[in-house]
mmCIF file of C-alpha atoms and ligand atoms in Angstrom:
data_model
loop_
_atom_site.group_PDB
_atom_site.id
_atom_site.type_symbol
_atom_site.label_atom_id
_atom_site.label_comp_id
_atom_site.label_asym_id
_atom_site.label_seq_id
_atom_site.Cartn_x
_atom_site.Cartn_y
_atom_site.Cartn_z
ATOM 1 C CA MET A 1 0.000 0.000 0.000
ATOM 2 C CA LYS A 2 1.118 3.529 -0.732
ATOM 3 C CA LEU A 3 -0.142 6.623 1.095
ATOM 4 C CA SER A 4 -0.063 10.165 -0.325
ATOM 5 C CA LEU A 5 -0.327 13.132 2.023
ATOM 6 C CA VAL A 6 -1.728 16.246 0.340
ATOM 7 C CA VAL A 7 -0.657 19.364 2.230
ATOM 8 C CA PRO A 8 -1.947 22.840 1.233
ATOM 9 C CA CYS A 9 0.512 25.512 2.393
ATOM 10 C CA PHE A 10 -0.043 29.247 2.457
ATOM 11 C CA ASN A 11 2.585 31.186 4.396
ATOM 12 C CA GLU A 12 3.614 28.227 6.540
ATOM 13 C CA GLU A 13 7.406 28.753 6.689
ATOM 14 C CA GLY A 14 7.457 28.010 10.428
ATOM 15 C CA SER A 15 5.222 24.927 10.224
ATOM 16 C CA ILE A 16 6.882 22.914 7.445
ATOM 17 C CA ALA A 17 9.919 21.586 9.364
ATOM 18 C CA PRO A 18 7.945 20.444 12.451
ATOM 19 C CA PHE A 19 5.305 18.958 10.138
ATOM 20 C CA TYR A 20 7.902 17.013 8.147
ATOM 21 C CA LYS A 21 9.461 15.721 11.349
ATOM 22 C CA ALA A 22 6.102 14.677 12.803
ATOM 23 C CA VAL A 23 5.271 12.832 9.572
ATOM 24 C CA SER A 24 8.653 11.050 9.450
ATOM 25 C CA ASP A 25 8.373 10.087 13.120
ATOM 26 C CA THR A 26 4.828 8.815 12.664
ATOM 27 C CA PHE A 27 5.175 6.839 9.441
ATOM 28 C CA GLY A 28 8.856 5.922 9.584
ATOM 29 C CA GLY A 29 8.515 2.538 11.285
ATOM 30 C CA HIS A 30 5.550 1.272 9.265
ATOM 31 C CA ASP A 31 5.514 -1.200 6.430
ATOM 32 C CA PHE A 32 3.871 1.010 3.821
ATOM 33 C CA ASP A 33 5.271 3.548 1.350
ATOM 34 C CA TYR A 34 4.301 7.176 1.565
ATOM 35 C CA GLU A 35 4.883 10.456 -0.226
ATOM 36 C CA ILE A 36 4.135 14.069 0.700
ATOM 37 C CA VAL A 37 2.571 16.347 -1.923
ATOM 38 C CA PHE A 38 3.014 19.926 -0.733
ATOM 39 C CA VAL A 39 1.034 22.597 -2.570
ATOM 40 C CA ASN A 40 2.534 26.036 -2.085
ATOM 41 C CA ASP A 41 -0.516 28.252 -2.578
ATOM 42 C CA GLY A 42 1.237 31.497 -3.550
ATOM 43 C CA SER A 43 2.980 32.007 -0.200
ATOM 44 C CA THR A 44 4.659 35.371 0.238
ATOM 45 C CA ASP A 45 6.977 34.251 3.057
ATOM 46 C CA GLY A 46 9.826 31.716 2.919
ATOM 47 C CA THR A 47 7.552 28.652 2.526
ATOM 48 C CA LEU A 48 8.875 27.671 -0.912
ATOM 49 C CA GLN A 49 12.522 27.918 0.170
ATOM 50 C CA VAL A 50 11.820 25.771 3.246
ATOM 51 C CA LEU A 51 9.965 23.234 1.087
ATOM 52 C CA LYS A 52 12.776 22.997 -1.448
ATOM 53 C CA LYS A 53 15.204 21.967 1.292
ATOM 54 C CA LEU A 54 13.093 18.822 1.770
ATOM 55 C CA ILE A 55 13.973 17.646 -1.743
ATOM 56 C CA ALA A 56 17.354 16.498 -0.398
ATOM 57 C CA GLY A 57 15.694 14.541 2.439
ATOM 58 C CA PRO A 58 14.862 10.822 2.562
ATOM 59 C CA VAL A 59 11.077 11.133 2.215
ATOM 60 C CA PRO A 60 9.547 11.167 -1.313
ATOM 61 C CA VAL A 61 8.292 14.716 -1.712
ATOM 62 C CA ARG A 62 6.529 16.623 -4.489
ATOM 63 C CA ILE A 63 6.270 20.402 -4.411
ATOM 64 C CA ILE A 64 3.639 22.079 -6.533
ATOM 65 C CA SER A 65 3.940 25.823 -6.478
ATOM 66 C CA PHE A 66 1.108 28.084 -7.669
ATOM 67 C CA SER A 67 1.693 31.325 -9.578
ATOM 68 C CA ARG A 68 -0.298 33.181 -6.871
ATOM 69 C CA ASN A 69 -2.686 32.473 -3.987
ATOM 70 C CA PHE A 70 -5.689 30.530 -5.344
ATOM 71 C CA GLY A 71 -7.137 29.418 -1.991
ATOM 72 C CA LYS A 72 -7.187 26.147 -0.059
ATOM 73 C CA GLU A 73 -9.848 24.599 -2.308
ATOM 74 C CA ALA A 74 -7.632 24.998 -5.379
ATOM 75 C CA ALA A 75 -4.611 23.720 -3.429
ATOM 76 C CA MET A 76 -6.483 20.593 -2.348
ATOM 77 C CA LEU A 77 -7.547 19.897 -5.944
ATOM 78 C CA ALA A 78 -3.999 20.279 -7.277
ATOM 79 C CA GLY A 79 -2.712 18.000 -4.517
ATOM 80 C CA LEU A 80 -5.310 15.308 -5.188
ATOM 81 C CA GLU A 81 -4.583 15.475 -8.929
ATOM 82 C CA ASN A 82 -0.872 14.952 -8.311
ATOM 83 C CA ALA A 83 -1.079 12.263 -5.618
ATOM 84 C CA ASP A 84 -0.666 8.697 -6.817
ATOM 85 C CA GLY A 85 -1.131 6.707 -3.597
ATOM 86 C CA GLU A 86 -3.752 4.023 -3.150
ATOM 87 C CA TYR A 87 -4.804 5.954 -0.044
ATOM 88 C CA VAL A 88 -4.755 9.754 -0.119
ATOM 89 C CA THR A 89 -4.956 12.007 2.951
ATOM 90 C CA ILE A 90 -5.651 15.752 3.008
ATOM 91 C CA ILE A 91 -3.934 17.304 6.018
ATOM 92 C CA ASP A 92 -3.056 20.877 7.057
ATOM 93 C CA ALA A 93 0.556 21.986 7.361
ATOM 94 C CA ASP A 94 0.166 23.593 10.786
ATOM 95 C CA LEU A 95 -0.007 20.338 12.848
ATOM 96 C CA GLN A 96 -3.483 21.220 14.118
ATOM 97 C CA GLN A 97 -4.309 17.821 12.655
ATOM 98 C CA HIS A 98 -1.747 15.355 13.912
ATOM 99 C CA PRO A 99 -0.391 12.709 11.475
ATOM 100 C CA SER A 100 -0.898 10.012 14.150
ATOM 101 C CA VAL A 101 -4.659 10.276 13.459
ATOM 102 C CA VAL A 102 -3.882 9.170 9.880
ATOM 103 C CA LEU A 103 -2.672 5.797 11.210
ATOM 104 C CA ASP A 104 -6.105 5.278 12.729
ATOM 105 C CA MET A 105 -7.742 6.254 9.407
ATOM 106 C CA ILE A 106 -5.573 3.784 7.478
ATOM 107 C CA GLU A 107 -6.377 0.993 9.900
ATOM 108 C CA ARG A 108 -10.105 1.567 9.498
ATOM 109 C CA LEU A 109 -9.785 1.440 5.705
ATOM 110 C CA ASP A 110 -7.652 -1.697 5.948
ATOM 111 C CA VAL A 111 -10.113 -3.628 8.099
ATOM 112 C CA ASN A 112 -13.305 -2.522 6.368
ATOM 113 C CA PRO A 113 -13.334 -2.745 2.545
ATOM 114 C CA ASP A 114 -16.814 -1.178 2.453
ATOM 115 C CA ILE A 115 -15.481 2.149 3.718
ATOM 116 C CA ASP A 116 -14.109 4.508 1.027
ATOM 117 C CA CYS A 117 -13.186 7.458 3.218
ATOM 118 C CA VAL A 118 -12.420 8.147 6.868
ATOM 119 C CA ALA A 119 -13.072 11.764 7.826
ATOM 120 C CA ALA A 120 -12.169 13.471 11.076
ATOM 121 C CA TYR A 121 -14.542 15.798 12.856
ATOM 122 C CA GLN A 122 -13.710 18.091 15.739
ATOM 123 C CA SER A 123 -14.915 16.474 18.929
ATOM 124 C CA LYS A 124 -14.702 19.668 20.934
ATOM 125 C CA ARG A 125 -14.519 23.103 19.430
ATOM 126 C CA ASP A 126 -12.343 25.761 20.926
ATOM 127 C CA GLU A 127 -13.858 28.856 19.375
ATOM 128 C CA ASP A 128 -15.822 31.928 20.392
ATOM 129 C CA ALA A 129 -19.610 32.033 20.708
ATOM 130 C CA LYS A 130 -20.098 34.080 17.518
ATOM 131 C CA MET A 131 -18.199 31.510 15.447
ATOM 132 C CA SER A 132 -20.032 28.532 16.992
ATOM 133 C CA PHE A 133 -23.389 30.206 16.398
ATOM 134 C CA PHE A 134 -22.462 31.030 12.815
ATOM 135 C CA LYS A 135 -21.185 27.539 12.051
ATOM 136 C CA SER A 136 -24.145 25.679 13.530
ATOM 137 C CA GLY A 137 -26.531 28.077 11.736
ATOM 138 C CA PHE A 138 -24.694 27.422 8.499
ATOM 139 C CA TYR A 139 -24.954 23.626 8.782
ATOM 140 C CA LYS A 140 -28.666 23.816 9.682
ATOM 141 C CA THR A 141 -29.386 26.096 6.700
ATOM 142 C CA ILE A 142 -27.370 24.204 4.135
ATOM 143 C CA ASN A 143 -28.816 20.828 5.187
ATOM 144 C CA LEU A 144 -32.322 22.267 5.049
ATOM 145 C CA ILE A 145 -32.096 23.736 1.559
ATOM 146 C CA THR A 146 -29.763 21.344 -0.257
ATOM 147 C CA ASP A 147 -30.091 17.638 -1.003
ATOM 148 C CA THR A 148 -26.416 17.027 -0.193
ATOM 149 C CA GLU A 149 -25.530 16.018 3.376
ATOM 150 C CA PHE A 150 -23.154 18.281 5.284
ATOM 151 C CA VAL A 151 -21.843 16.863 8.555
ATOM 152 C CA SER A 152 -21.398 19.533 11.221
ATOM 153 C CA GLY A 153 -17.789 19.919 12.348
ATOM 154 C CA ALA A 154 -16.418 17.542 9.685
ATOM 155 C CA SER A 155 -13.128 18.826 8.348
ATOM 156 C CA ASP A 156 -11.154 18.382 5.137
ATOM 157 C CA PHE A 157 -8.842 16.165 7.187
ATOM 158 C CA ARG A 158 -9.656 12.773 5.658
ATOM 159 C CA THR A 159 -8.197 9.710 3.994
ATOM 160 C CA PHE A 160 -9.710 8.441 0.755
ATOM 161 C CA ARG A 161 -9.385 5.287 -1.221
ATOM 162 C CA ARG A 162 -8.202 5.798 -4.812
ATOM 163 C CA PRO A 163 -11.611 5.454 -6.575
ATOM 164 C CA MET A 164 -13.071 8.264 -4.469
ATOM 165 C CA VAL A 165 -10.095 10.527 -5.233
ATOM 166 C CA ASP A 166 -10.578 9.876 -8.949
ATOM 167 C CA SER A 167 -14.227 10.912 -8.660
ATOM 168 C CA ILE A 168 -13.427 14.071 -6.725
ATOM 169 C CA VAL A 169 -10.901 15.307 -9.294
ATOM 170 C CA GLU A 170 -13.497 14.656 -12.015
ATOM 171 C CA MET A 171 -15.509 17.541 -10.534
ATOM 172 C CA LYS A 172 -14.134 20.463 -12.502
ATOM 173 C CA GLU A 173 -16.287 23.229 -11.069
ATOM 174 C CA TYR A 174 -14.616 26.585 -10.527
ATOM 175 C CA PHE A 175 -16.400 27.476 -7.268
ATOM 176 C CA ARG A 176 -15.302 24.515 -5.216
ATOM 177 C CA PHE A 177 -16.748 23.631 -1.832
ATOM 178 C CA SER A 178 -15.059 20.395 -0.830
ATOM 179 C CA LYS A 179 -17.334 19.423 2.033
ATOM 180 C CA GLY A 180 -20.159 19.343 -0.505
ATOM 181 C CA ILE A 181 -18.116 17.640 -3.221
ATOM 182 C CA PHE A 182 -16.953 14.871 -0.840
ATOM 183 C CA SER A 183 -20.561 14.167 0.032
ATOM 184 C CA TRP A 184 -21.987 14.635 -3.487
ATOM 185 C CA VAL A 185 -19.714 11.995 -5.083
ATOM 186 C CA GLY A 186 -21.243 9.403 -2.768
ATOM 187 C CA PHE A 187 -19.192 6.406 -1.488
ATOM 188 C CA ASN A 188 -19.141 5.427 2.207
ATOM 189 C CA THR A 189 -17.558 7.784 4.700
ATOM 190 C CA GLU A 190 -16.829 6.932 8.321
ATOM 191 C CA TYR A 191 -16.493 9.850 10.739
ATOM 192 C CA ILE A 192 -14.066 9.733 13.633
ATOM 193 C CA PRO A 193 -13.609 12.373 16.348
ATOM 194 C CA TYR A 194 -10.277 14.124 16.783
ATOM 195 C CA THR A 195 -8.972 16.922 18.933
ATOM 196 C CA VAL A 196 -7.630 19.978 17.145
ATOM 197 C CA ASN A 197 -4.174 20.976 18.354
ATOM 198 C CA GLU A 198 -2.748 24.454 18.661
ATOM 199 C CA ARG A 199 -1.178 25.826 15.494
ATOM 200 C CA VAL A 200 2.564 25.043 15.574
ATOM 201 C CA SER A 201 3.457 28.408 13.990
ATOM 202 C CA GLY A 202 1.924 31.404 12.205
ATOM 203 C CA LYS A 203 -1.784 32.233 12.325
ATOM 204 C CA SER A 204 -5.084 31.111 10.773
ATOM 205 C CA LYS A 205 -5.884 32.453 7.311
ATOM 206 C CA TRP A 206 -9.627 32.522 7.913
ATOM 207 C CA SER A 207 -11.334 35.699 9.059
ATOM 208 C CA PHE A 208 -15.038 35.822 9.884
ATOM 209 C CA VAL A 209 -15.785 37.676 6.624
ATOM 210 C CA LYS A 210 -13.800 35.151 4.547
ATOM 211 C CA LEU A 211 -15.666 32.260 6.219
ATOM 212 C CA PHE A 212 -19.023 33.943 5.650
ATOM 213 C CA LYS A 213 -18.318 34.347 1.919
ATOM 214 C CA TYR A 214 -17.128 30.739 1.741
ATOM 215 C CA ALA A 215 -20.372 29.612 3.415
ATOM 216 C CA LEU A 216 -22.463 31.489 0.814
ATOM 217 C CA ASP A 217 -20.370 29.923 -1.971
ATOM 218 C CA GLY A 218 -21.092 26.522 -0.450
ATOM 219 C CA ILE A 219 -24.843 27.063 -0.418
ATOM 220 C CA GLU A 220 -24.880 28.445 -3.959
ATOM 221 C CA ALA A 221 -22.740 25.562 -5.222
ATOM 222 C CA PHE A 222 -25.131 22.908 -3.966
ATOM 223 C CA THR A 223 -28.632 24.294 -4.392
ATOM 224 C CA THR A 224 -30.511 26.537 -6.784
ATOM 225 C CA ARG A 225 -33.486 26.760 -4.457
ATOM 226 C CA PRO A 226 -32.871 30.431 -3.517
ATOM 227 C CA LEU A 227 -33.715 31.209 -7.150
ATOM 228 C CA ARG A 228 -37.308 30.192 -6.397
ATOM 229 C CA ILE A 229 -37.642 32.775 -3.621
ATOM 230 C CA PRO A 230 -38.685 35.583 -6.041
ATOM 231 C CA PHE A 231 -41.497 33.476 -7.464
ATOM 232 C CA TRP A 232 -43.037 32.641 -4.091
ATOM 233 C CA LEU A 233 -42.566 36.172 -2.763
ATOM 234 C CA GLY A 234 -44.319 37.473 -5.869
ATOM 235 C CA ILE A 235 -47.287 35.223 -5.188
ATOM 236 C CA LEU A 236 -47.292 36.324 -1.535
ATOM 237 C CA PHE A 237 -47.305 40.021 -2.481
ATOM 238 C CA ILE A 238 -50.132 39.602 -4.939
ATOM 239 C CA ILE A 239 -52.189 37.969 -2.202
ATOM 240 C CA ILE A 240 -51.280 40.649 0.365
ATOM 241 C CA SER A 241 -51.957 43.480 -2.054
ATOM 242 C CA LEU A 242 -55.598 42.552 -2.631
ATOM 243 C CA PRO A 243 -56.939 43.481 0.841
ATOM 244 C CA LEU A 244 -54.633 46.520 0.866
ATOM 245 C CA PHE A 245 -56.213 47.777 -2.328
ATOM 246 C CA ILE A 246 -59.671 47.171 -0.973
ATOM 247 C CA ALA A 247 -58.774 48.922 2.300
ATOM 248 C CA ALA A 248 -57.256 51.885 0.463
ATOM 249 C CA LEU A 249 -60.319 52.254 -1.732
ATOM 250 C CA ALA A 250 -62.699 51.948 1.222
ATOM 251 C CA THR A 251 -60.956 54.348 3.626
ATOM 252 C CA ASP A 252 -59.424 56.738 1.156
ATOM 253 C CA ARG A 253 -56.061 56.374 2.959
ATOM 254 C CA SER A 254 -52.912 55.826 0.996
ATOM 255 C CA VAL A 255 -50.666 52.870 1.796
ATOM 256 C CA THR A 256 -48.390 53.638 -1.142
ATOM 257 C CA ALA A 257 -45.222 54.588 0.736
ATOM 258 C CA ALA A 258 -45.079 51.463 2.892
ATOM 259 C CA VAL A 259 -45.883 49.222 -0.030
ATOM 260 C CA VAL A 260 -43.275 50.824 -2.264
ATOM 261 C CA TYR A 261 -40.494 50.419 0.289
ATOM 262 C CA PHE A 262 -41.444 46.864 1.123
ATOM 263 C CA VAL A 263 -41.917 45.632 -2.405
ATOM 264 C CA GLY A 264 -38.958 47.664 -3.726
ATOM 265 C CA GLY A 265 -36.643 46.233 -1.071
ATOM 266 C CA THR A 266 -37.773 42.703 -1.718
ATOM 267 C CA VAL A 267 -37.400 43.034 -5.474
ATOM 268 C CA LEU A 268 -33.818 44.260 -4.991
ATOM 269 C CA VAL A 269 -33.017 41.321 -2.694
ATOM 270 C CA CYS A 270 -34.384 38.954 -5.316
ATOM 271 C CA LEU A 271 -32.381 40.628 -8.048
ATOM 272 C CA GLY A 272 -29.335 40.216 -5.822
ATOM 273 C CA ILE A 273 -29.972 36.475 -5.535
ATOM 274 C CA LEU A 274 -30.321 36.210 -9.311
ATOM 275 C CA GLY A 275 -27.122 38.234 -9.694
ATOM 276 C CA GLU A 276 -25.175 35.870 -7.416
ATOM 277 C CA TYR A 277 -25.944 32.904 -9.642
ATOM 278 C CA LEU A 278 -25.562 34.871 -12.849
ATOM 279 C CA ALA A 279 -22.089 36.020 -11.782
ATOM 280 C CA LYS A 280 -21.094 32.432 -11.075
ATOM 281 C CA ILE A 281 -22.374 31.206 -14.438
ATOM 282 C CA TYR A 282 -20.429 34.060 -16.033
ATOM 283 C CA ILE A 283 -17.144 33.146 -14.347
ATOM 284 C CA GLN A 284 -17.597 29.402 -14.891
ATOM 285 C CA GLY A 285 -18.464 30.156 -18.546
ATOM 286 C CA LYS A 286 -15.032 31.646 -19.039
ATOM 287 C CA ASN A 287 -13.660 28.203 -18.248
ATOM 288 C CA ARG A 288 -10.667 29.537 -16.392
ATOM 289 C CA PRO A 289 -8.399 27.034 -14.658
ATOM 290 C CA VAL A 290 -8.939 26.568 -10.918
ATOM 291 C CA TYR A 291 -5.194 27.138 -10.360
ATOM 292 C CA ILE A 292 -2.003 27.826 -12.307
ATOM 293 C CA ILE A 293 1.191 25.908 -11.540
ATOM 294 C CA LYS A 294 4.458 27.778 -11.744
ATOM 295 C CA GLU A 295 6.700 24.949 -10.652
ATOM 296 C CA ASN A 296 6.249 21.212 -10.036
ATOM 297 C CA ILE A 297 9.289 19.411 -8.619
ATOM 298 C CA SER A 298 9.881 16.069 -6.993
ATOM 299 C CA ASN A 299 12.733 13.984 -5.596
ATOM 300 C CA ARG A 300 11.419 10.662 -6.869
HETATM 301 N N1 UDP B 1 -4.259 27.374 3.165
HETATM 302 C C1 UDP B 1 -3.999 27.409 1.802
HETATM 303 N N2 UDP B 1 -4.445 28.489 1.079
HETATM 304 C C2 UDP B 1 -5.147 29.521 1.644
HETATM 305 C C3 UDP B 1 -5.432 29.436 3.036
HETATM 306 C C4 UDP B 1 -4.983 28.346 3.765
HETATM 307 O O1 UDP B 1 -3.368 26.511 1.253
HETATM 308 O O2 UDP B 1 -5.511 30.468 0.940
HETATM 309 C C5 UDP B 1 -3.772 26.206 3.958
HETATM 310 C C6 UDP B 1 -2.981 26.569 5.212
HETATM 311 O O3 UDP B 1 -1.612 26.777 4.917
HETATM 312 C C7 UDP B 1 -3.206 25.359 6.101
HETATM 313 C C8 UDP B 1 -4.621 24.928 5.720
HETATM 314 O O4 UDP B 1 -4.886 25.499 4.435
HETATM 315 O O5 UDP B 1 -2.299 24.296 5.823
HETATM 316 C C9 UDP B 1 -5.653 25.389 6.726
HETATM 317 O O6 UDP B 1 -5.552 26.789 6.902
HETATM 318 P P1 UDP B 1 -5.638 27.472 8.331
HETATM 319 O O7 UDP B 1 -4.790 26.730 9.303
HETATM 320 O O8 UDP B 1 -5.363 28.917 8.146
HETATM 321 O O9 UDP B 1 -7.171 27.258 8.670
HETATM 322 P P2 UDP B 1 -7.816 26.874 10.099
HETATM 323 O O10 UDP B 1 -7.065 25.680 10.611
HETATM 324 O O11 UDP B 1 -7.629 28.073 10.962
HETATM 325 O O12 UDP B 1 -9.237 26.575 9.759
HETATM 326 MG MG1 MG B 2 -5.081 25.505 10.859
#
């Protein structure tokens, strides 16, 4: 068996060396082959230089370097496309997800041929109340309005069997939302709890605003139901307007101002929803690549 570790890296100069050591320590004594596929996602610090030093080391390493920052989704896709292991793991560079958990994932795949993926979810979350509220609201909403299942707290930290990886890289959409893609392709996923460690170096790249935009992308990528909102609101307004008209005629009072604001505001919201999808069709229609590789090197 061969294992590929796919590691998206954006400004991780301080994390790479401890990560590499943790991986070597964890997998060194085992009887399977492994490789590390690092994807340098347009880092502006010394990440690429630190990565290139690993080429001289004993572990088979591939370094894919993007021409600029394309985001973690693009980095994961590039990594999966360039990994050739029978088992493929996506893991962060910052050691928040410890490689020892991967051993557990591998064992579960080994003993149960019916399982195609073992995914880790955070057993206890160490985040502020606003973030917890936002995340649980997001999972409730997306599960309510899409037909794809999104498991709350499940991370991108997972190990796949080869056939599932091949299916995932078949999905060529530009606006990628992996948690949806992993679920949409089907197969059997087992979820195991894990504890998130402290970041070994540097800081998180996700702000609240960035996460909020990502959440909207996720919803738009997996359901077109919001596009039906204008239709049903239109019906609702027609129904509401009838008694208003009758009341206005009967009492000679004008309800125009309130109606104009209400209907005007709603129409703009609906146009906004249409615009969101239209913009995405427009970008996807250009057929731009999800990422651009500047350099792809390996010591194999
Ligand atoms: N990452 C990336 N491109 C980005 C942002 C993040 O490749 O634009 C990588 C990052 O280097 C790390 C992983 O994705 O290995 C997770 O990012 P981070 O630790 O910032 O997220 P968090 O753990 O805080 O959710
Ligand atoms: Mg992290």
